[in-house]
């Protein structure tokens, strides 16, 4: 099928890369209000990049910060029912197979280097300053050792979300090994694609069952969490597999978003309806999910809630896709790693200003939204500064390339 390149350039206003029968498109960063984050650090990508996924990550990271700020129960249960699954599914959607050694180096640069930087920085701040202002029962030695053990749970008093980066590293490497193994096992089959997908679906069930058994029997028996969040990996691996299986839908969804902008309102309504259904589902089933604390009340309900939350989020973010949300998504790693101590400082300042306790502030949805907005803005400033002076600390080897704005 012949492609009219002039039409593509007129409609999209992007640089074009043609390889064989595939058209690969790279957005102009200034026109689209985004940055060439990981892609620019690794050179030009040979895969299409769907920039509305940055809006999806932006929405997801706002949910993370809100979940750590607001104490309103129904809000928390709704957010926790799908927000971490959302990030793992996105990782599966963006997963690109590499040689194993290259993948380990790549993921170490993008995940472990930021982990070491933010975990160490926030630990020093907590040990020297915050621990004396906010008494905690966790010994300094235990928190220090957990910098290396990377166990989820209560051993990150300085920064509860740091488990996510080692967990994602282990999960993506495990998935790569699993993918290569299935490719070898099914290579002789005439229906290898169908067989591979069937095996993946079976593995999702197995992983969820292992994660549930680990949470309800293994962890209570050991009375400790596993290093490098290995007790969470079965759950995270199942969601990355789901994201990988959904990869073929990226291009059709992207085409709908770009060519049928008139239906965005309808898509937004679907997203709102889906979110409302998820809210009702969580309330009816009393679903309780907190991967950090190894709490999953029902794996079947969690899977349904995660998929419903993902689809609803895609609808909302594809309809509300904009440069601000994309920029927040592009800075999601920095916000993820920095927002916890920043949020606590913001809350403390607010309690001093309005002269009330933090529990009262955090129980108010409106005030919680304001705290989230302030904390995210501070994290964005930190992201800009780190990206400018030490981009390697947030997983970027080279500064983003400058682009000239497109004219039509």
PDB file of N, CA and C in Angstrom, residues 298-381:
ATOM      1  N   UNK A 298      -8.609  -9.763  46.691  1.00  0.00           N
ATOM      2  CA  UNK A 298      -9.163 -10.728  45.736  1.00  0.00           C
ATOM      3  C   UNK A 298      -8.485 -10.506  44.385  1.00  0.00           C
ATOM      4  N   UNK A 299      -7.780 -11.523  43.893  1.00  0.00           N
ATOM      5  CA  UNK A 299      -7.005 -11.328  42.662  1.00  0.00           C
ATOM      6  C   UNK A 299      -7.906 -11.179  41.438  1.00  0.00           C
ATOM      7  N   UNK A 300      -9.057 -11.869  41.422  1.00  0.00           N
ATOM      8  CA  UNK A 300      -9.974 -11.742  40.282  1.00  0.00           C
ATOM      9  C   UNK A 300     -10.551 -10.336  40.220  1.00  0.00           C
ATOM     10  N   UNK A 301     -10.999  -9.824  41.379  1.00  0.00           N
ATOM     11  CA  UNK A 301     -11.529  -8.467  41.411  1.00  0.00           C
ATOM     12  C   UNK A 301     -10.445  -7.447  41.062  1.00  0.00           C
ATOM     13  N   UNK A 302      -9.205  -7.691  41.535  1.00  0.00           N
ATOM     14  CA  UNK A 302      -8.110  -6.778  41.213  1.00  0.00           C
ATOM     15  C   UNK A 302      -7.853  -6.734  39.709  1.00  0.00           C
ATOM     16  N   UNK A 303      -7.884  -7.893  39.060  1.00  0.00           N
ATOM     17  CA  UNK A 303      -7.647  -7.947  37.619  1.00  0.00           C
ATOM     18  C   UNK A 303      -8.730  -7.183  36.873  1.00  0.00           C
ATOM     19  N   UNK A 304      -9.984  -7.384  37.251  1.00  0.00           N
ATOM     20  CA  UNK A 304     -11.085  -6.674  36.608  1.00  0.00           C
ATOM     21  C   UNK A 304     -10.956  -5.169  36.828  1.00  0.00           C
ATOM     22  N   UNK A 305     -10.671  -4.775  38.073  1.00  0.00           N
ATOM     23  CA  UNK A 305     -10.541  -3.352  38.388  1.00  0.00           C
ATOM     24  C   UNK A 305      -9.373  -2.731  37.636  1.00  0.00           C
ATOM     25  N   UNK A 306      -8.267  -3.451  37.519  1.00  0.00           N
ATOM     26  CA  UNK A 306      -7.091  -2.933  36.824  1.00  0.00           C
ATOM     27  C   UNK A 306      -7.375  -2.702  35.342  1.00  0.00           C
ATOM     28  N   UNK A 307      -8.060  -3.656  34.715  1.00  0.00           N
ATOM     29  CA  UNK A 307      -8.372  -3.518  33.291  1.00  0.00           C
ATOM     30  C   UNK A 307      -9.397  -2.408  33.058  1.00  0.00           C
ATOM     31  N   UNK A 308     -10.406  -2.333  33.927  1.00  0.00           N
ATOM     32  CA  UNK A 308     -11.409  -1.279  33.797  1.00  0.00           C
ATOM     33  C   UNK A 308     -10.777   0.089  34.033  1.00  0.00           C
ATOM     34  N   UNK A 309      -9.895   0.175  35.031  1.00  0.00           N
ATOM     35  CA  UNK A 309      -9.204   1.430  35.292  1.00  0.00           C
ATOM     36  C   UNK A 309      -8.295   1.829  34.151  1.00  0.00           C
ATOM     37  N   UNK A 310      -7.612   0.854  33.549  1.00  0.00           N
ATOM     38  CA  UNK A 310      -6.729   1.129  32.417  1.00  0.00           C
ATOM     39  C   UNK A 310      -7.516   1.653  31.222  1.00  0.00           C
ATOM     40  N   UNK A 311      -8.587   0.951  30.862  1.00  0.00           N
ATOM     41  CA  UNK A 311      -9.398   1.373  29.705  1.00  0.00           C
ATOM     42  C   UNK A 311      -9.998   2.754  29.950  1.00  0.00           C
ATOM     43  N   UNK A 312     -10.516   2.992  31.148  1.00  0.00           N
ATOM     44  CA  UNK A 312     -11.094   4.298  31.471  1.00  0.00           C
ATOM     45  C   UNK A 312     -10.037   5.392  31.383  1.00  0.00           C
ATOM     46  N   UNK A 313      -8.839   5.105  31.877  1.00  0.00           N
ATOM     47  CA  UNK A 313      -7.749   6.088  31.841  1.00  0.00           C
ATOM     48  C   UNK A 313      -7.327   6.388  30.414  1.00  0.00           C
ATOM     49  N   UNK A 314      -7.282   5.360  29.565  1.00  0.00           N
ATOM     50  CA  UNK A 314      -6.939   5.577  28.150  1.00  0.00           C
ATOM     51  C   UNK A 314      -7.971   6.486  27.495  1.00  0.00           C
ATOM     52  N   UNK A 315      -9.239   6.237  27.763  1.00  0.00           N
ATOM     53  CA  UNK A 315     -10.296   7.079  27.188  1.00  0.00           C
ATOM     54  C   UNK A 315     -10.161   8.527  27.664  1.00  0.00           C
ATOM     55  N   UNK A 316      -9.970   8.710  28.957  1.00  0.00           N
ATOM     56  CA  UNK A 316      -9.865  10.060  29.512  1.00  0.00           C
ATOM     57  C   UNK A 316      -8.644  10.788  28.975  1.00  0.00           C
ATOM     58  N   UNK A 317      -7.508  10.097  28.921  1.00  0.00           N
ATOM     59  CA  UNK A 317      -6.258  10.756  28.527  1.00  0.00           C
ATOM     60  C   UNK A 317      -6.151  10.963  27.028  1.00  0.00           C
ATOM     61  N   UNK A 318      -6.749  10.096  26.245  1.00  0.00           N
ATOM     62  CA  UNK A 318      -6.753  10.323  24.801  1.00  0.00           C
ATOM     63  C   UNK A 318      -7.666  11.489  24.449  1.00  0.00           C
ATOM     64  N   UNK A 319      -8.718  11.676  25.241  1.00  0.00           N
ATOM     65  CA  UNK A 319      -9.628  12.793  25.004  1.00  0.00           C
ATOM     66  C   UNK A 319      -9.046  14.098  25.528  1.00  0.00           C
ATOM     67  N   UNK A 320      -8.349  14.032  26.663  1.00  0.00           N
ATOM     68  CA  UNK A 320      -7.810  15.238  27.291  1.00  0.00           C
ATOM     69  C   UNK A 320      -6.327  15.421  27.001  1.00  0.00           C
ATOM     70  N   UNK A 321      -5.799  14.718  26.005  1.00  0.00           N
ATOM     71  CA  UNK A 321      -4.374  14.792  25.671  1.00  0.00           C
ATOM     72  C   UNK A 321      -3.953  16.238  25.425  1.00  0.00           C
ATOM     73  N   UNK A 322      -2.954  16.704  26.169  1.00  0.00           N
ATOM     74  CA  UNK A 322      -2.467  18.074  26.003  1.00  0.00           C
ATOM     75  C   UNK A 322      -1.021  18.166  26.460  1.00  0.00           C
ATOM     76  N   UNK A 323      -0.381  19.284  26.139  1.00  0.00           N
ATOM     77  CA  UNK A 323       1.048  19.422  26.399  1.00  0.00           C
ATOM     78  C   UNK A 323       1.369  19.419  27.893  1.00  0.00           C
ATOM     79  N   UNK A 324       0.507  19.998  28.720  1.00  0.00           N
ATOM     80  CA  UNK A 324       0.774  20.051  30.161  1.00  0.00           C
ATOM     81  C   UNK A 324       0.766  18.648  30.761  1.00  0.00           C
ATOM     82  N   UNK A 325      -0.257  17.851  30.405  1.00  0.00           N
ATOM     83  CA  UNK A 325      -0.347  16.495  30.925  1.00  0.00           C
ATOM     84  C   UNK A 325       0.804  15.639  30.398  1.00  0.00           C
ATOM     85  N   UNK A 326       1.180  15.881  29.146  1.00  0.00           N
ATOM     86  CA  UNK A 326       2.306  15.149  28.576  1.00  0.00           C
ATOM     87  C   UNK A 326       3.600  15.481  29.302  1.00  0.00           C
ATOM     88  N   UNK A 327       3.764  16.745  29.641  1.00  0.00           N
ATOM     89  CA  UNK A 327       5.002  17.139  30.313  1.00  0.00           C
ATOM     90  C   UNK A 327       5.086  16.514  31.696  1.00  0.00           C
ATOM     91  N   UNK A 328       3.960  16.456  32.389  1.00  0.00           N
ATOM     92  CA  UNK A 328       3.934  15.792  33.691  1.00  0.00           C
ATOM     93  C   UNK A 328       4.282  14.310  33.516  1.00  0.00           C
ATOM     94  N   UNK A 329       3.753  13.694  32.452  1.00  0.00           N
ATOM     95  CA  UNK A 329       4.075  12.299  32.182  1.00  0.00           C
ATOM     96  C   UNK A 329       5.535  12.096  31.854  1.00  0.00           C
ATOM     97  N   UNK A 330       6.113  13.043  31.109  1.00  0.00           N
ATOM     98  CA  UNK A 330       7.532  12.948  30.764  1.00  0.00           C
ATOM     99  C   UNK A 330       8.410  13.051  32.001  1.00  0.00           C
ATOM    100  N   UNK A 331       7.925  13.735  33.028  1.00  0.00           N
ATOM    101  CA  UNK A 331       8.678  13.896  34.277  1.00  0.00           C
ATOM    102  C   UNK A 331       8.190  12.930  35.353  1.00  0.00           C
ATOM    103  N   UNK A 332       7.459  11.892  34.965  1.00  0.00           N
ATOM    104  CA  UNK A 332       6.810  11.016  35.953  1.00  0.00           C
ATOM    105  C   UNK A 332       7.808  10.306  36.854  1.00  0.00           C
ATOM    106  N   UNK A 333       8.982   9.950  36.329  1.00  0.00           N
ATOM    107  CA  UNK A 333       9.961   9.262  37.160  1.00  0.00           C
ATOM    108  C   UNK A 333      10.440  10.174  38.289  1.00  0.00           C
ATOM    109  N   UNK A 334      10.750  11.420  37.960  1.00  0.00           N
ATOM    110  CA  UNK A 334      11.191  12.366  38.983  1.00  0.00           C
ATOM    111  C   UNK A 334      10.083  12.615  40.003  1.00  0.00           C
ATOM    112  N   UNK A 335       8.856  12.795  39.515  1.00  0.00           N
ATOM    113  CA  UNK A 335       7.740  13.032  40.428  1.00  0.00           C
ATOM    114  C   UNK A 335       7.518  11.823  41.320  1.00  0.00           C
ATOM    115  N   UNK A 336       7.596  10.624  40.742  1.00  0.00           N
ATOM    116  CA  UNK A 336       7.429   9.396  41.518  1.00  0.00           C
ATOM    117  C   UNK A 336       8.438   9.322  42.659  1.00  0.00           C
ATOM    118  N   UNK A 337       9.685   9.646  42.357  1.00  0.00           N
ATOM    119  CA  UNK A 337      10.755   9.457  43.341  1.00  0.00           C
ATOM    120  C   UNK A 337      10.880  10.606  44.331  1.00  0.00           C
ATOM    121  N   UNK A 338      10.402  11.796  43.978  1.00  0.00           N
ATOM    122  CA  UNK A 338      10.636  12.972  44.822  1.00  0.00           C
ATOM    123  C   UNK A 338       9.410  13.457  45.577  1.00  0.00           C
ATOM    124  N   UNK A 339       8.217  13.034  45.183  1.00  0.00           N
ATOM    125  CA  UNK A 339       7.025  13.682  45.727  1.00  0.00           C
ATOM    126  C   UNK A 339       6.765  13.385  47.204  1.00  0.00           C
ATOM    127  N   UNK A 340       7.203  12.217  47.700  1.00  0.00           N
ATOM    128  CA  UNK A 340       6.890  11.859  49.084  1.00  0.00           C
ATOM    129  C   UNK A 340       7.463  12.855  50.099  1.00  0.00           C
ATOM    130  N   UNK A 341       8.775  13.098  50.122  1.00  0.00           N
ATOM    131  CA  UNK A 341       9.282  14.097  51.082  1.00  0.00           C
ATOM    132  C   UNK A 341       8.798  15.504  50.773  1.00  0.00           C
ATOM    133  N   UNK A 342       8.658  15.836  49.487  1.00  0.00           N
ATOM    134  CA  UNK A 342       8.158  17.160  49.112  1.00  0.00           C
ATOM    135  C   UNK A 342       6.739  17.344  49.615  1.00  0.00           C
ATOM    136  N   UNK A 343       5.904  16.327  49.442  1.00  0.00           N
ATOM    137  CA  UNK A 343       4.515  16.392  49.890  1.00  0.00           C
ATOM    138  C   UNK A 343       4.432  16.603  51.394  1.00  0.00           C
ATOM    139  N   UNK A 344       5.287  15.908  52.132  1.00  0.00           N
ATOM    140  CA  UNK A 344       5.253  16.041  53.594  1.00  0.00           C
ATOM    141  C   UNK A 344       5.635  17.455  54.036  1.00  0.00           C
ATOM    142  N   UNK A 345       6.592  18.056  53.353  1.00  0.00           N
ATOM    143  CA  UNK A 345       6.966  19.439  53.666  1.00  0.00           C
ATOM    144  C   UNK A 345       5.822  20.391  53.343  1.00  0.00           C
ATOM    145  N   UNK A 346       5.169  20.180  52.197  1.00  0.00           N
ATOM    146  CA  UNK A 346       4.044  21.031  51.798  1.00  0.00           C
ATOM    147  C   UNK A 346       2.916  20.921  52.816  1.00  0.00           C
ATOM    148  N   UNK A 347       2.617  19.701  53.235  1.00  0.00           N
ATOM    149  CA  UNK A 347       1.552  19.497  54.233  1.00  0.00           C
ATOM    150  C   UNK A 347       1.907  20.204  55.535  1.00  0.00           C
ATOM    151  N   UNK A 348       3.160  20.087  55.964  1.00  0.00           N
ATOM    152  CA  UNK A 348       3.573  20.729  57.206  1.00  0.00           C
ATOM    153  C   UNK A 348       3.453  22.247  57.116  1.00  0.00           C
ATOM    154  N   UNK A 349       3.832  22.804  55.987  1.00  0.00           N
ATOM    155  CA  UNK A 349       3.704  24.255  55.788  1.00  0.00           C
ATOM    156  C   UNK A 349       2.235  24.680  55.809  1.00  0.00           C
ATOM    157  N   UNK A 350       1.379  23.867  55.183  1.00  0.00           N
ATOM    158  CA  UNK A 350      -0.048  24.188  55.151  1.00  0.00           C
ATOM    159  C   UNK A 350      -0.658  24.141  56.556  1.00  0.00           C
ATOM    160  N   UNK A 351      -0.240  23.167  57.362  1.00  0.00           N
ATOM    161  CA  UNK A 351      -0.775  23.078  58.728  1.00  0.00           C
ATOM    162  C   UNK A 351      -0.378  24.305  59.549  1.00  0.00           C
ATOM    163  N   UNK A 352       0.808  24.822  59.295  1.00  0.00           N
ATOM    164  CA  UNK A 352       1.256  26.015  60.013  1.00  0.00           C
ATOM    165  C   UNK A 352       0.493  27.256  59.556  1.00  0.00           C
ATOM    166  N   UNK A 353       0.175  27.293  58.264  1.00  0.00           N
ATOM    167  CA  UNK A 353      -0.516  28.469  57.720  1.00  0.00           C
ATOM    168  C   UNK A 353      -1.963  28.525  58.189  1.00  0.00           C
ATOM    169  N   UNK A 354      -2.673  27.408  58.072  1.00  0.00           N
ATOM    170  CA  UNK A 354      -4.099  27.398  58.427  1.00  0.00           C
ATOM    171  C   UNK A 354      -4.338  26.997  59.878  1.00  0.00           C
ATOM    172  N   UNK A 355      -3.250  26.640  60.567  1.00  0.00           N
ATOM    173  CA  UNK A 355      -3.314  26.306  61.987  1.00  0.00           C
ATOM    174  C   UNK A 355      -4.302  25.180  62.294  1.00  0.00           C
ATOM    175  N   UNK A 356      -4.071  24.078  61.638  1.00  0.00           N
ATOM    176  CA  UNK A 356      -4.853  22.869  61.896  1.00  0.00           C
ATOM    177  C   UNK A 356      -3.939  21.674  61.747  1.00  0.00           C
ATOM    178  N   UNK A 357      -4.434  20.483  62.044  1.00  0.00           N
ATOM    179  CA  UNK A 357      -3.576  19.300  61.945  1.00  0.00           C
ATOM    180  C   UNK A 357      -3.603  18.722  60.534  1.00  0.00           C
ATOM    181  N   UNK A 358      -2.627  17.900  60.232  1.00  0.00           N
ATOM    182  CA  UNK A 358      -2.496  17.347  58.886  1.00  0.00           C
ATOM    183  C   UNK A 358      -3.639  16.406  58.530  1.00  0.00           C
ATOM    184  N   UNK A 359      -4.177  15.694  59.515  1.00  0.00           N
ATOM    185  CA  UNK A 359      -5.284  14.767  59.245  1.00  0.00           C
ATOM    186  C   UNK A 359      -6.499  15.501  58.701  1.00  0.00           C
ATOM    187  N   UNK A 360      -6.786  16.675  59.263  1.00  0.00           N
ATOM    188  CA  UNK A 360      -7.921  17.472  58.795  1.00  0.00           C
ATOM    189  C   UNK A 360      -7.697  17.944  57.364  1.00  0.00           C
ATOM    190  N   UNK A 361      -6.474  18.382  57.081  1.00  0.00           N
ATOM    191  CA  UNK A 361      -6.161  18.838  55.724  1.00  0.00           C
ATOM    192  C   UNK A 361      -6.299  17.703  54.721  1.00  0.00           C
ATOM    193  N   UNK A 362      -5.751  16.552  55.044  1.00  0.00           N
ATOM    194  CA  UNK A 362      -5.704  15.448  54.092  1.00  0.00           C
ATOM    195  C   UNK A 362      -7.053  14.772  53.905  1.00  0.00           C
ATOM    196  N   UNK A 363      -7.982  15.004  54.820  1.00  0.00           N
ATOM    197  CA  UNK A 363      -9.324  14.428  54.669  1.00  0.00           C
ATOM    198  C   UNK A 363     -10.200  15.251  53.733  1.00  0.00           C
ATOM    199  N   UNK A 364      -9.727  16.448  53.371  1.00  0.00           N
ATOM    200  CA  UNK A 364     -10.461  17.309  52.444  1.00  0.00           C
ATOM    201  C   UNK A 364      -9.972  17.077  51.019  1.00  0.00           C
ATOM    202  N   UNK A 365     -10.881  16.720  50.128  1.00  0.00           N
ATOM    203  CA  UNK A 365     -10.513  16.451  48.739  1.00  0.00           C
ATOM    204  C   UNK A 365      -9.974  17.706  48.062  1.00  0.00           C
ATOM    205  N   UNK A 366     -10.589  18.846  48.288  1.00  0.00           N
ATOM    206  CA  UNK A 366     -10.164  20.089  47.658  1.00  0.00           C
ATOM    207  C   UNK A 366      -8.762  20.491  48.110  1.00  0.00           C
ATOM    208  N   UNK A 367      -8.520  20.448  49.420  1.00  0.00           N
ATOM    209  CA  UNK A 367      -7.199  20.812  49.935  1.00  0.00           C
ATOM    210  C   UNK A 367      -6.146  19.807  49.480  1.00  0.00           C
ATOM    211  N   UNK A 368      -6.517  18.540  49.426  1.00  0.00           N
ATOM    212  CA  UNK A 368      -5.584  17.515  48.942  1.00  0.00           C
ATOM    213  C   UNK A 368      -5.174  17.785  47.503  1.00  0.00           C
ATOM    214  N   UNK A 369      -6.132  18.212  46.668  1.00  0.00           N
ATOM    215  CA  UNK A 369      -5.820  18.552  45.272  1.00  0.00           C
ATOM    216  C   UNK A 369      -4.836  19.720  45.206  1.00  0.00           C
ATOM    217  N   UNK A 370      -5.021  20.697  46.084  1.00  0.00           N
ATOM    218  CA  UNK A 370      -4.113  21.842  46.121  1.00  0.00           C
ATOM    219  C   UNK A 370      -2.706  21.408  46.543  1.00  0.00           C
ATOM    220  N   UNK A 371      -2.623  20.527  47.538  1.00  0.00           N
ATOM    221  CA  UNK A 371      -1.332  20.016  47.988  1.00  0.00           C
ATOM    222  C   UNK A 371      -0.649  19.243  46.872  1.00  0.00           C
ATOM    223  N   UNK A 372      -1.418  18.420  46.166  1.00  0.00           N
ATOM    224  CA  UNK A 372      -0.881  17.656  45.038  1.00  0.00           C
ATOM    225  C   UNK A 372      -0.327  18.602  43.973  1.00  0.00           C
ATOM    226  N   UNK A 373      -1.073  19.662  43.641  1.00  0.00           N
ATOM    227  CA  UNK A 373      -0.642  20.605  42.621  1.00  0.00           C
ATOM    228  C   UNK A 373       0.673  21.278  43.015  1.00  0.00           C
ATOM    229  N   UNK A 374       0.777  21.702  44.273  1.00  0.00           N
ATOM    230  CA  UNK A 374       2.002  22.361  44.742  1.00  0.00           C
ATOM    231  C   UNK A 374       3.181  21.386  44.721  1.00  0.00           C
ATOM    232  N   UNK A 375       2.965  20.184  45.239  1.00  0.00           N
ATOM    233  CA  UNK A 375       4.041  19.193  45.291  1.00  0.00           C
ATOM    234  C   UNK A 375       4.519  18.828  43.889  1.00  0.00           C
ATOM    235  N   UNK A 376       3.587  18.647  42.945  1.00  0.00           N
ATOM    236  CA  UNK A 376       3.960  18.301  41.577  1.00  0.00           C
ATOM    237  C   UNK A 376       4.744  19.443  40.927  1.00  0.00           C
ATOM    238  N   UNK A 377       4.337  20.672  41.153  1.00  0.00           N
ATOM    239  CA  UNK A 377       5.064  21.823  40.585  1.00  0.00           C
ATOM    240  C   UNK A 377       6.497  21.885  41.110  1.00  0.00           C
ATOM    241  N   UNK A 378       6.670  21.627  42.401  1.00  0.00           N
ATOM    242  CA  UNK A 378       8.022  21.619  42.975  1.00  0.00           C
ATOM    243  C   UNK A 378       8.852  20.501  42.354  1.00  0.00           C
ATOM    244  N   UNK A 379       8.246  19.338  42.179  1.00  0.00           N
ATOM    245  CA  UNK A 379       8.951  18.210  41.564  1.00  0.00           C
ATOM    246  C   UNK A 379       9.321  18.508  40.108  1.00  0.00           C
ATOM    247  N   UNK A 380       8.446  19.229  39.402  1.00  0.00           N
ATOM    248  CA  UNK A 380       8.743  19.597  38.018  1.00  0.00           C
ATOM    249  C   UNK A 380       9.938  20.539  37.943  1.00  0.00           C
ATOM    250  N   UNK A 381      10.015  21.466  38.888  1.00  0.00           N
ATOM    251  CA  UNK A 381      11.183  22.355  38.946  1.00  0.00           C
ATOM    252  C   UNK A 381      12.445  21.538  39.177  1.00  0.00           C
TER     253      UNK A 381
END
